[in-house]
Coordinates of N, CA and C in Angstrom, one line a residue:
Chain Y
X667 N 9.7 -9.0 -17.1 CA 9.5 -8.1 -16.0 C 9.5 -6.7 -16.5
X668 N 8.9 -5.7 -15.7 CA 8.8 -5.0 -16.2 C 9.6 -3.7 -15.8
X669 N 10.7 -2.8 -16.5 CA 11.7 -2.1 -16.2 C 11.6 -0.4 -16.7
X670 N 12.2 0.2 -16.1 CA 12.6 1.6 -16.8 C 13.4 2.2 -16.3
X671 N 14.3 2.9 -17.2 CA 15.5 3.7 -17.6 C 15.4 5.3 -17.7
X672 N 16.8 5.9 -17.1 CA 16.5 7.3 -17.2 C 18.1 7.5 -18.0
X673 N 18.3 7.5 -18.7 CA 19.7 7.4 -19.2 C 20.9 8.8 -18.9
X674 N 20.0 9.6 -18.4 CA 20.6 11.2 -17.8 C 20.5 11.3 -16.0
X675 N 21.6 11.2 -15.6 CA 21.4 11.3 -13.8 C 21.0 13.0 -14.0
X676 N 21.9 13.8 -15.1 CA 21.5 15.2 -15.0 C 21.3 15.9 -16.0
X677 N 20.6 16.7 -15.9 CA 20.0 17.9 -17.2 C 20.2 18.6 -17.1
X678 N 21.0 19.9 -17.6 CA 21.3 21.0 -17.4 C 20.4 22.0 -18.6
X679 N 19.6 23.2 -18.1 CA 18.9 23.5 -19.6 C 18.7 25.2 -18.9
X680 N 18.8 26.1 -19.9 CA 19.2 27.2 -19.9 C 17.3 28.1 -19.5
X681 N 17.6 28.7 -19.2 CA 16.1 29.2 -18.7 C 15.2 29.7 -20.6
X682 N 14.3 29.8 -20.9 CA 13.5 30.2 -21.8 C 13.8 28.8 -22.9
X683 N 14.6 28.1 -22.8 CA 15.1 27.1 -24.2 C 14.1 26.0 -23.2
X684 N 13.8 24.4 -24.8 CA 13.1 23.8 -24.4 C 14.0 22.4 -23.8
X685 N 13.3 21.6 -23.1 CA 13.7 20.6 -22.2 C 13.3 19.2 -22.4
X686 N 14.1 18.3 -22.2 CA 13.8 17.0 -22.4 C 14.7 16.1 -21.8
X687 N 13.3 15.5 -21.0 CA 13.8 14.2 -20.3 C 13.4 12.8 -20.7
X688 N 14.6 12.1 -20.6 CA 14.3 10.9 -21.6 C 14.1 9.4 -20.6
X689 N 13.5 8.7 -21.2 CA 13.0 7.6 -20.2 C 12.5 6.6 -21.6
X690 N 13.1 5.3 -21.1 CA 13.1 4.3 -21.7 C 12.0 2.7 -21.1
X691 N 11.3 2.0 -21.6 CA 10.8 1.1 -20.8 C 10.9 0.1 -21.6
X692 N 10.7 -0.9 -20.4 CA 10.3 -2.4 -21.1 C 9.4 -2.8 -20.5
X693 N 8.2 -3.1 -21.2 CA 7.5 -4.2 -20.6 C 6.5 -5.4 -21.3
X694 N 5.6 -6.2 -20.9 CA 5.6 -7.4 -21.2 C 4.0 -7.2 -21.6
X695 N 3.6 -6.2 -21.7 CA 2.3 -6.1 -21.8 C 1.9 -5.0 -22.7
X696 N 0.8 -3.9 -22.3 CA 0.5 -2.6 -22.5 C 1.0 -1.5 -21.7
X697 N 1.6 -0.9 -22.0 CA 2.5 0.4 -21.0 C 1.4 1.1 -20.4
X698 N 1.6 1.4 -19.1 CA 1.0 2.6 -18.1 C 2.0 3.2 -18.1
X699 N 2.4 4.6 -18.0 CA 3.4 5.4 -18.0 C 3.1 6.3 -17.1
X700 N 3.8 6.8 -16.1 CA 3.8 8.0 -15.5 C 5.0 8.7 -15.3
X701 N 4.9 9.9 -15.4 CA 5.9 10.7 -14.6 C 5.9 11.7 -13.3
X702 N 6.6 11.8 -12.7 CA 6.3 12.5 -11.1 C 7.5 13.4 -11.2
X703 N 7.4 14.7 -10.1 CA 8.3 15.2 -9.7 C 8.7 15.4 -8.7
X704 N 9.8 15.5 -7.9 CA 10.4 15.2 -6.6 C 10.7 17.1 -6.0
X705 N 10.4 17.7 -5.6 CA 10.8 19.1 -5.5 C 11.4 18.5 -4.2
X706 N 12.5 19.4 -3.8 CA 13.4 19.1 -2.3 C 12.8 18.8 -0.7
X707 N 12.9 18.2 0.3 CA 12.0 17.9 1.3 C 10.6 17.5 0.8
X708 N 10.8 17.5 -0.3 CA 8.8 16.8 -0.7 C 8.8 15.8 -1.3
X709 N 7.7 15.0 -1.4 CA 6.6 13.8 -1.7 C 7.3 14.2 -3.0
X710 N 6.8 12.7 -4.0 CA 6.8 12.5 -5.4 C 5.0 13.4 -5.7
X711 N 5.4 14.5 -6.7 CA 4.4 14.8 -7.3 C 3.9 14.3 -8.9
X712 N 2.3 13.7 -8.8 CA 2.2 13.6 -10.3 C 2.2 14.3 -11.6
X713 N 2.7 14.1 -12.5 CA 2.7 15.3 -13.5 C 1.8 14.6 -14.8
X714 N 2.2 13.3 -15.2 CA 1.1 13.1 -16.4 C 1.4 11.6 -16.6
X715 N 0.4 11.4 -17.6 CA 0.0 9.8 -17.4 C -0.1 9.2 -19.1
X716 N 0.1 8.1 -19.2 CA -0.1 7.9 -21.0 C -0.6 6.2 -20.2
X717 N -2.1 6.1 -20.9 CA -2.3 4.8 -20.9 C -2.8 4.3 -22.2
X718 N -3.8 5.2 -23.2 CA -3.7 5.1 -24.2 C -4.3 6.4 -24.6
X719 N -4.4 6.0 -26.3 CA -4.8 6.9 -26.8 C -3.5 7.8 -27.9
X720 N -3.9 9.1 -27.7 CA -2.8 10.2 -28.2 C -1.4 9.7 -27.7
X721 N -0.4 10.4 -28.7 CA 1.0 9.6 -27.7 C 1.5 10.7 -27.3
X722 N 1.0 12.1 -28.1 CA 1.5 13.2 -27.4 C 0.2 13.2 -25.5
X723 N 0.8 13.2 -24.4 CA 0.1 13.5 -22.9 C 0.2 14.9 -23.1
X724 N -0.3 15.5 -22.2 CA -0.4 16.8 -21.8 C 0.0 16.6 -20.0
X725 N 0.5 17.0 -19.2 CA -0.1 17.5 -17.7 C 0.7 18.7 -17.3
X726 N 1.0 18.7 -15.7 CA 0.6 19.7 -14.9 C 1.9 20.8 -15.5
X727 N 2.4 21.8 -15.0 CA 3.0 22.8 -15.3 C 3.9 23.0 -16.5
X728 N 2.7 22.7 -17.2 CA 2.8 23.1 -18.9 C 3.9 22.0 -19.2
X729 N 4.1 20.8 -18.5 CA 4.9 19.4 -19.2 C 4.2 18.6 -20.0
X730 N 4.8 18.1 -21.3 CA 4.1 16.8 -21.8 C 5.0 15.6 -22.0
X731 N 4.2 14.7 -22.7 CA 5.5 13.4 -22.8 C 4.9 13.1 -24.0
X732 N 5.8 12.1 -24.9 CA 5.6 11.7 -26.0 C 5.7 10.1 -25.9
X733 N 4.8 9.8 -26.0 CA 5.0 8.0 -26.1 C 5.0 7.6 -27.9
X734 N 6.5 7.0 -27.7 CA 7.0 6.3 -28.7 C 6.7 4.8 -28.8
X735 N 5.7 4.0 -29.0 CA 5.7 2.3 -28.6 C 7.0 1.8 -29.6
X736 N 7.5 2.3 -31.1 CA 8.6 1.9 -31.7 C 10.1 1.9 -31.2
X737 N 10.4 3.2 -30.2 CA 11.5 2.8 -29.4 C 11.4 3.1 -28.1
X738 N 9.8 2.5 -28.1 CA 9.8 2.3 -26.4 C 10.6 3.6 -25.4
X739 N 10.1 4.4 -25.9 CA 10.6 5.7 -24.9 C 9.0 6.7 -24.7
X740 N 9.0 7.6 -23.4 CA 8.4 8.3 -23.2 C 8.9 9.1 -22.8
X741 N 9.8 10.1 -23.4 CA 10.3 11.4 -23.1 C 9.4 12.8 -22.5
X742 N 9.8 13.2 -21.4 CA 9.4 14.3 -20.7 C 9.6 15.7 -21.5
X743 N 9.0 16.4 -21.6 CA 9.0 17.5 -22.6 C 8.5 18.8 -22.1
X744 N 9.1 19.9 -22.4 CA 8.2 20.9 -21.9 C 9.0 22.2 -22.6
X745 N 8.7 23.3 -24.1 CA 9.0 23.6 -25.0 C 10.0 25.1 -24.2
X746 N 9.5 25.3 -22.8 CA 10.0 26.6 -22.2 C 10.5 26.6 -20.6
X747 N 11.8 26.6 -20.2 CA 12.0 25.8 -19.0 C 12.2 27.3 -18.3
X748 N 11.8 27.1 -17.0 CA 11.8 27.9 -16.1 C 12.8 27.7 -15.3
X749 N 13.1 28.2 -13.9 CA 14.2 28.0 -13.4 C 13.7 26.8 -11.7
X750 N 11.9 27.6 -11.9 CA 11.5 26.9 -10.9 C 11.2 25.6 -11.1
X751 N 11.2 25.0 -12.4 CA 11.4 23.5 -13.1 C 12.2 22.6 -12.4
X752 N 13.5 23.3 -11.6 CA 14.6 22.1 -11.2 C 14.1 21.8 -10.5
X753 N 14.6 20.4 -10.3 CA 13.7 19.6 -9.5 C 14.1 18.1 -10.2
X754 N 13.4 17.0 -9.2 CA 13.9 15.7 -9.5 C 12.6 14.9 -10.3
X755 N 13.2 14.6 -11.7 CA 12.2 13.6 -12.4 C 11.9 12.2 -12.2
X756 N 11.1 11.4 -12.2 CA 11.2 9.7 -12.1 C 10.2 9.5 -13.1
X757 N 10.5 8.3 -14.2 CA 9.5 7.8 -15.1 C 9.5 7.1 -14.5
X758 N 8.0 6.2 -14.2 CA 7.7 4.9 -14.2 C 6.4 4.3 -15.0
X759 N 6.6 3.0 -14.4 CA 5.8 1.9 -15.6 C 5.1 1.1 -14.8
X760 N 3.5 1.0 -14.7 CA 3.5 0.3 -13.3 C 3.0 -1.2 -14.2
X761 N 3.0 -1.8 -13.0 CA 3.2 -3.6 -13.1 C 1.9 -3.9 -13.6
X762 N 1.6 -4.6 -14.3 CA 0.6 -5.0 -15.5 C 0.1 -6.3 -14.6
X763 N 0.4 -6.2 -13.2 CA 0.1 -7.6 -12.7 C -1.3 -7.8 -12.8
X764 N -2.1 -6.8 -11.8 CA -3.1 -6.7 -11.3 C -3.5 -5.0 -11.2
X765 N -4.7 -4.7 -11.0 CA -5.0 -3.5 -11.4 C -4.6 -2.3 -10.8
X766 N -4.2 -2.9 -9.1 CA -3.7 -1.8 -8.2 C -2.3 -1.7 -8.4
X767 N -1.9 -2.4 -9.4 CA 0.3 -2.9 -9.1 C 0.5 -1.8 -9.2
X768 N 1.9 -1.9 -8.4 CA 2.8 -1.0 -8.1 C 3.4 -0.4 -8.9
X769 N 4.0 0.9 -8.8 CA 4.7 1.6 -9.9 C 6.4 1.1 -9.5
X770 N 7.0 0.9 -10.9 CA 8.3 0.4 -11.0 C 8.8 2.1 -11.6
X771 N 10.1 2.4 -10.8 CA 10.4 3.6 -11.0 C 12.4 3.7 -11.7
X772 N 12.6 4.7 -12.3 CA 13.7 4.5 -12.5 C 14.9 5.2 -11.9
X773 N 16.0 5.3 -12.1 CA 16.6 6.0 -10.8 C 16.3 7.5 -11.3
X774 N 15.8 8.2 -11.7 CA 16.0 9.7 -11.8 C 16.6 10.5 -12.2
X775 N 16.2 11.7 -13.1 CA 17.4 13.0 -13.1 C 16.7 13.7 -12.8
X776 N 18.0 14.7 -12.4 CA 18.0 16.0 -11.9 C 18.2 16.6 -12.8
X777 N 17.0 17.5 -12.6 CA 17.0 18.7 -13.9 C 17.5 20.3 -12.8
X778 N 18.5 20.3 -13.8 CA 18.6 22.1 -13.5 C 18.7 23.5 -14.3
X779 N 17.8 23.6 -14.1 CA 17.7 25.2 -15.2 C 18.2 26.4 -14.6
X780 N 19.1 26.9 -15.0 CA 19.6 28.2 -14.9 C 18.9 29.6 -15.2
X781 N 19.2 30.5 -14.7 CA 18.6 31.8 -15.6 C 19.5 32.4 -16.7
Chain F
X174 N -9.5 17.5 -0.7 CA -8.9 16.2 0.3 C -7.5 16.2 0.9
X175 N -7.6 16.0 1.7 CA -6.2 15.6 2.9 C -5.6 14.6 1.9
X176 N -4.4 15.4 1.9 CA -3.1 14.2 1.1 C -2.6 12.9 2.2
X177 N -2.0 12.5 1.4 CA -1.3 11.4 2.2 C -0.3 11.7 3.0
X178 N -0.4 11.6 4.6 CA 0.4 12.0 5.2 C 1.5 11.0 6.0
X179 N 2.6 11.3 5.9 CA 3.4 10.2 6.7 C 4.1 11.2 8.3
X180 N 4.4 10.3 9.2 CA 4.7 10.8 10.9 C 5.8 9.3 11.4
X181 N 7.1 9.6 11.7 CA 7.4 11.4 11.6 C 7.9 11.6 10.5
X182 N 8.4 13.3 10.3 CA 9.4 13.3 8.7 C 10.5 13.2 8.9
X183 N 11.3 13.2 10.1 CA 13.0 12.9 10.5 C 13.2 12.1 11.8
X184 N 13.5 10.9 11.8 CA 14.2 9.9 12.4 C 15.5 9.5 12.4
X185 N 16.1 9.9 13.8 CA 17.3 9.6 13.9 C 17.6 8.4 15.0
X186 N 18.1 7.5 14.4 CA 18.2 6.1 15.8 C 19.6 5.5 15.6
X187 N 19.9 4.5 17.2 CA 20.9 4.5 16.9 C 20.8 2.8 16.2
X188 N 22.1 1.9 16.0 CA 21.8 1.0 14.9 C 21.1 0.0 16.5
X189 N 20.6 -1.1 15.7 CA 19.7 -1.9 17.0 C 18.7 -1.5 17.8
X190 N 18.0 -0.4 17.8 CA 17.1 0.5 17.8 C 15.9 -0.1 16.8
X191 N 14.9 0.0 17.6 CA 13.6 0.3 16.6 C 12.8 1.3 16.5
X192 N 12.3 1.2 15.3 CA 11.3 2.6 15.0 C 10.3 2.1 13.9
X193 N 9.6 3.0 14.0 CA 7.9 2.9 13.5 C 7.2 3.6 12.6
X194 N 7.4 4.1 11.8 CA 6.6 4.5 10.9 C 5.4 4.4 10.5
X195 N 4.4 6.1 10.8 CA 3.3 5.8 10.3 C 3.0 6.5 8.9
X196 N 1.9 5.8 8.2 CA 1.5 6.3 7.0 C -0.5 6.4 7.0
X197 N -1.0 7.4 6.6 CA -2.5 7.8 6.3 C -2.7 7.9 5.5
X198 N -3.2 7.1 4.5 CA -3.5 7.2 2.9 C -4.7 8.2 2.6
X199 N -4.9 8.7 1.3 CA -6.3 9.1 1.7 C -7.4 8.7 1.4
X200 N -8.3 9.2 2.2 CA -9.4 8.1 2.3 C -10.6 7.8 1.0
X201 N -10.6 6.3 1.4 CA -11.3 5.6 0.3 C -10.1 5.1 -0.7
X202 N -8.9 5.4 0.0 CA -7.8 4.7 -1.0 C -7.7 3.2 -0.8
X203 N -8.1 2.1 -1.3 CA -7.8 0.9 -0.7 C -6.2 0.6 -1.1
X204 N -5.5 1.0 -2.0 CA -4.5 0.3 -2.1 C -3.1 1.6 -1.1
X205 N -1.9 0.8 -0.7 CA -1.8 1.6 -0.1 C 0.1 1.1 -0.5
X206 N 1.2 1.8 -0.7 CA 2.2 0.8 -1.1 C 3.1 1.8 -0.2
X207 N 4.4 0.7 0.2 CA 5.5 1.6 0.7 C 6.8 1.5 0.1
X208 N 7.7 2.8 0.0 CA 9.0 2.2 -1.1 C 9.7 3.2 0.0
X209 N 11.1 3.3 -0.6 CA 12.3 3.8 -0.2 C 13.2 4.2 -0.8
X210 N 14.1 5.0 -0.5 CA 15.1 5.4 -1.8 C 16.4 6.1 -0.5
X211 N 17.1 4.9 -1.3 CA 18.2 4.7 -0.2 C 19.5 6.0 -1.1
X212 N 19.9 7.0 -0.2 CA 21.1 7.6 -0.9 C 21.4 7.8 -2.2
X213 N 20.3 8.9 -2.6 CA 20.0 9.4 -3.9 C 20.2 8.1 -4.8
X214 N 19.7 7.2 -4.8 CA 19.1 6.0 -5.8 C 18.1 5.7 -6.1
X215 N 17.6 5.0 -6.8 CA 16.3 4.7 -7.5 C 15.3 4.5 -6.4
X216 N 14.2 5.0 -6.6 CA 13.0 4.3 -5.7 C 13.1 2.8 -5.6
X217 N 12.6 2.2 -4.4 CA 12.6 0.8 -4.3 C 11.1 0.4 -3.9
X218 N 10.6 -0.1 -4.6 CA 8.8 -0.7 -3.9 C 9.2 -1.7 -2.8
X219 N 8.6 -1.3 -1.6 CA 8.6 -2.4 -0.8 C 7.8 -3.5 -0.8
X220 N 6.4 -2.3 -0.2 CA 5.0 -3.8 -0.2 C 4.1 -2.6 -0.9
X221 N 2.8 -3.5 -1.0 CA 1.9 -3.3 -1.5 C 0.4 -4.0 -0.8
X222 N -0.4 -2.6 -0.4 CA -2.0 -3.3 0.7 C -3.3 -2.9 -0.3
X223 N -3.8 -4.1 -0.3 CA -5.1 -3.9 -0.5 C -5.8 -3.5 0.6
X224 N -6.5 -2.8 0.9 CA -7.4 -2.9 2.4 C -6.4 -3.5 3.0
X225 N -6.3 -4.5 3.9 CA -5.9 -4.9 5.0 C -4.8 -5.9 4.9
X226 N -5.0 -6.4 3.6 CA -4.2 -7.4 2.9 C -2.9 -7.0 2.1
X227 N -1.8 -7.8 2.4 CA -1.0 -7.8 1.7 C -0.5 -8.4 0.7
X228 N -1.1 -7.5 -0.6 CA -0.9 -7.8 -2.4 C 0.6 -8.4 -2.6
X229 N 1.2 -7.7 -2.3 CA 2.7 -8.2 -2.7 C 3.5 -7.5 -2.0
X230 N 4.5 -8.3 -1.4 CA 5.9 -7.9 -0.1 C 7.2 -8.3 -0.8
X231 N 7.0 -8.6 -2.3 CA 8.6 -9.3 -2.7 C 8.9 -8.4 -2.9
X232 N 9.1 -6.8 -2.5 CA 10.2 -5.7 -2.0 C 10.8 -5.7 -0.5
X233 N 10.1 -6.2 0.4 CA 10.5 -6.2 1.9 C 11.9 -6.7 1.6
X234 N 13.4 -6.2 2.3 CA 14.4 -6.4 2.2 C 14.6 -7.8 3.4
X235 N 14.1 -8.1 4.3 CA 14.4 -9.0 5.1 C 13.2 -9.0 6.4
X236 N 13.5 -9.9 7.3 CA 12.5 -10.4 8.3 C 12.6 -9.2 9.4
X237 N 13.5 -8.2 9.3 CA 13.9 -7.1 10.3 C 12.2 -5.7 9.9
X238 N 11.8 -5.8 9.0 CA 10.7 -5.1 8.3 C 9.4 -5.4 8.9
X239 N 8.7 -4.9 9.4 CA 7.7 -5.5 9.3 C 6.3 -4.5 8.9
X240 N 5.4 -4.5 8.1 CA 4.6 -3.6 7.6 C 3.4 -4.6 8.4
X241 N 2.6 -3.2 9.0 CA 0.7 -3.6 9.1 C -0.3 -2.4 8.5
X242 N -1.2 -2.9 8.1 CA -2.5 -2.0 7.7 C -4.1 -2.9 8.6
X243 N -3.9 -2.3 10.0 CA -4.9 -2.9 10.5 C -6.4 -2.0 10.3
X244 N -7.5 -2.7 10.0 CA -8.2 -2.2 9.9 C -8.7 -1.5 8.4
X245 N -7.5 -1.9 7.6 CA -7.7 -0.8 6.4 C -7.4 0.3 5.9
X246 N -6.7 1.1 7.5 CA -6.6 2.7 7.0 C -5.2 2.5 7.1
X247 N -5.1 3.5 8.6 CA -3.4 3.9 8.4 C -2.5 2.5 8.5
X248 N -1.3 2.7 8.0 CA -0.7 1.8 8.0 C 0.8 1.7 8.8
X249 N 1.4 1.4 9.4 CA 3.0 1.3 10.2 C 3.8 0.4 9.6
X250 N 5.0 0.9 9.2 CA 6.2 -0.1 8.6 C 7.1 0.2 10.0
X251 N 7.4 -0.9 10.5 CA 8.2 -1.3 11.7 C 9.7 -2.0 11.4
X252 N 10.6 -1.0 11.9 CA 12.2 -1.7 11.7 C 13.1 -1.9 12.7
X253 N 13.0 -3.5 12.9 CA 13.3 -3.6 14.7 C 14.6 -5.0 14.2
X254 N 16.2 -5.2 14.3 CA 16.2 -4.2 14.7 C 16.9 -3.1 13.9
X255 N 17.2 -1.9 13.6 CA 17.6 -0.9 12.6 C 19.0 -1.4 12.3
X256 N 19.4 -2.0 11.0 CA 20.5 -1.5 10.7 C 21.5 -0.1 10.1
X257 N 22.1 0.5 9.8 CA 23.1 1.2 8.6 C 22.5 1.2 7.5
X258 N 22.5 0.2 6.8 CA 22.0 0.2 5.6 C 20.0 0.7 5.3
X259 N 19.4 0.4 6.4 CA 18.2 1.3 6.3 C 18.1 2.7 6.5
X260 N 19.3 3.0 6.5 CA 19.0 4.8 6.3 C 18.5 5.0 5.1
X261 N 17.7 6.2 4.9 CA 17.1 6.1 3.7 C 15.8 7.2 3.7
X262 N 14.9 7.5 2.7 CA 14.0 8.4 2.9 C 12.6 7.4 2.6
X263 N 11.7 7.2 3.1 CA 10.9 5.9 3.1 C 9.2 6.7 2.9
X264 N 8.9 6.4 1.5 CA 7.7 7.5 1.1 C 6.4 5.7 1.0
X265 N 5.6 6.6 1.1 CA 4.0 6.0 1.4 C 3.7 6.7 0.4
X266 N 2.5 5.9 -0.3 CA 1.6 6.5 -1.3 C 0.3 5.4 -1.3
X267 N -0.9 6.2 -1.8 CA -2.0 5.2 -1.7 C -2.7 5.5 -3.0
X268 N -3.8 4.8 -3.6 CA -4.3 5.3 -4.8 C -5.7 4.5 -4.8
X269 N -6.8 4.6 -5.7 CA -7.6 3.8 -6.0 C -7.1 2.9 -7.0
X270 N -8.3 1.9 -6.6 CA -7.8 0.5 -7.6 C -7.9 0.1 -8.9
X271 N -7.6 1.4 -9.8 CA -7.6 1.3 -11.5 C -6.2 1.4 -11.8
X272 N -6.2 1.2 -13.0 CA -5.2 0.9 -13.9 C -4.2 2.6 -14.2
X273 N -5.2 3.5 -14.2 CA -4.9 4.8 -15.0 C -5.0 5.6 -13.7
X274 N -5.3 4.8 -12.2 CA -5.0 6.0 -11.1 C -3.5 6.0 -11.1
X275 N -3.3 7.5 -10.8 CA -2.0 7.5 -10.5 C -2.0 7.4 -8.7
X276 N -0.5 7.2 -8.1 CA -0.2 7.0 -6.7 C 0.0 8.5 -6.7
X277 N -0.6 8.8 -5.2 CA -0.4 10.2 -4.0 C 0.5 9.5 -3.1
X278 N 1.6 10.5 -3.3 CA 2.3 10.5 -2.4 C 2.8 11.3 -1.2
X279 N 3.1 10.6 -0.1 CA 3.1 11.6 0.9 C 4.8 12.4 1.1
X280 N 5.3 12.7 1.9 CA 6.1 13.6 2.0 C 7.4 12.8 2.1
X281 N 6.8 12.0 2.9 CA 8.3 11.0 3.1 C 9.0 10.5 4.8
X282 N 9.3 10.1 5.1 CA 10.2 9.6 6.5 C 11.4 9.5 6.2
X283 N 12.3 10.8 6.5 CA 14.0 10.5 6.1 C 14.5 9.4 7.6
X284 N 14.8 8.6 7.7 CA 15.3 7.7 8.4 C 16.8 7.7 8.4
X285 N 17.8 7.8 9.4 CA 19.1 8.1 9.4 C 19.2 7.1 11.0
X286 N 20.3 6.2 10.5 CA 20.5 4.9 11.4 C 22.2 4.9 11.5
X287 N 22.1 5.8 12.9 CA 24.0 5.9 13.4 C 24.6 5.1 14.2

């Protein structure tokens, strides 16, 4: 079955220094990877995706991820944190069932950046 | 395009009470999924709609749940009757039916059951 890990409930990261969030998976097939962000009162937003290809992703506000397939991690990354960055992270891994499957999500951290 | 929108965003009932949740995918989305995230914990998948059909429910917590997508579009998750333990923030998301779409998500249904 297919699982993922956030091994940090929190992140604490200083404004202008670089950021990383770490996310771990297991699964039984080929990884779909996404990451979302949760801003307060709001929907999960998407930030980027690794299905194949490059293992460095690129997406939205200047975040990337690095997919490792040797220790199965896809770490959240982003070299310059802002303060408007805090906010709630979720990796997930969606289900290899069928084409539409559902995304399996992990419990989350909270990132907070200071100024 | 119009996001996915869920109605209402705050629900307060008392326990043995029901309530209804609606969700609007956006359109031309056939797949349509509903999860939860009970007291700052992990997201939980509930179900999962193809069009009208239901792909997979082995998230539905019990027979008190009931999800429909009549017709295809919007969809209602129904909790009759409410306990305590479904308090919770209950988000909708819909996507097309590839591998590399990501899910849109809507805002959410905080549900609070006193």
């Amino acid at each position: 079955a297919q699982s993922v890990a956030q091994p940090e409930d929190q992140v604490n990261v200083a404004e202008g220094n670089p950021l990383t969030v770490k996310c771990t998976y297991s699964v039984s097939g080929n990884p779909y990877l996404f990451w979302y962000v949760q801003y307060p009162n709001r929907g999960l937003q998407f930030l980027l995706k690794y299905i194949t290809g490059d293992n460095l992703v690129k997406g939205s506000y200047g975040f990337e991820a690095e997919f490792n397939k040797s220790q199965t991690s896809f770490h959240l990354k982003k070299p310059s944190a802002l303060v408007s960055d805090s906010a709630l992270y979720f990796c997930a891994v969606r289900d290899s069932g069928n084409q539409g499957g559902k995304l399996i999500f992990g419990q989350g951290t909270e990132l907070s950046v200071k100024p | 395009e119009a996001g996915v929108t869920q109605f209402p965003s705050h629900s307060v009932i008392e326990k043995g009470q029901t309530v209804t949740l609606r969700c609007d995918p956006i359109s031309g989305h056939d797949n349509l999924y509903w999860y939860r995230r009970v007291m700052g914990k992990e997201i939980k998948f509930l179900l999962h709609f193809v069009k009208e059909s239901k792909q997979d429910e082995s998230g539905m917590p019990n027979n008190r749940f009931l999800a429909e997508r009549t017709g295809g579009t919007y969809s209602t998750l129904k909790v009759q009757p409410a306990e305590l333990e479904d308090s919770g923030v209950y988000f909708c998301a819909s996507s097309q039916g590839r591998f590399n779409s990501p899910l849109h998500f809507g805002n959410g249904t905080r549900l609070t059951v006193t």
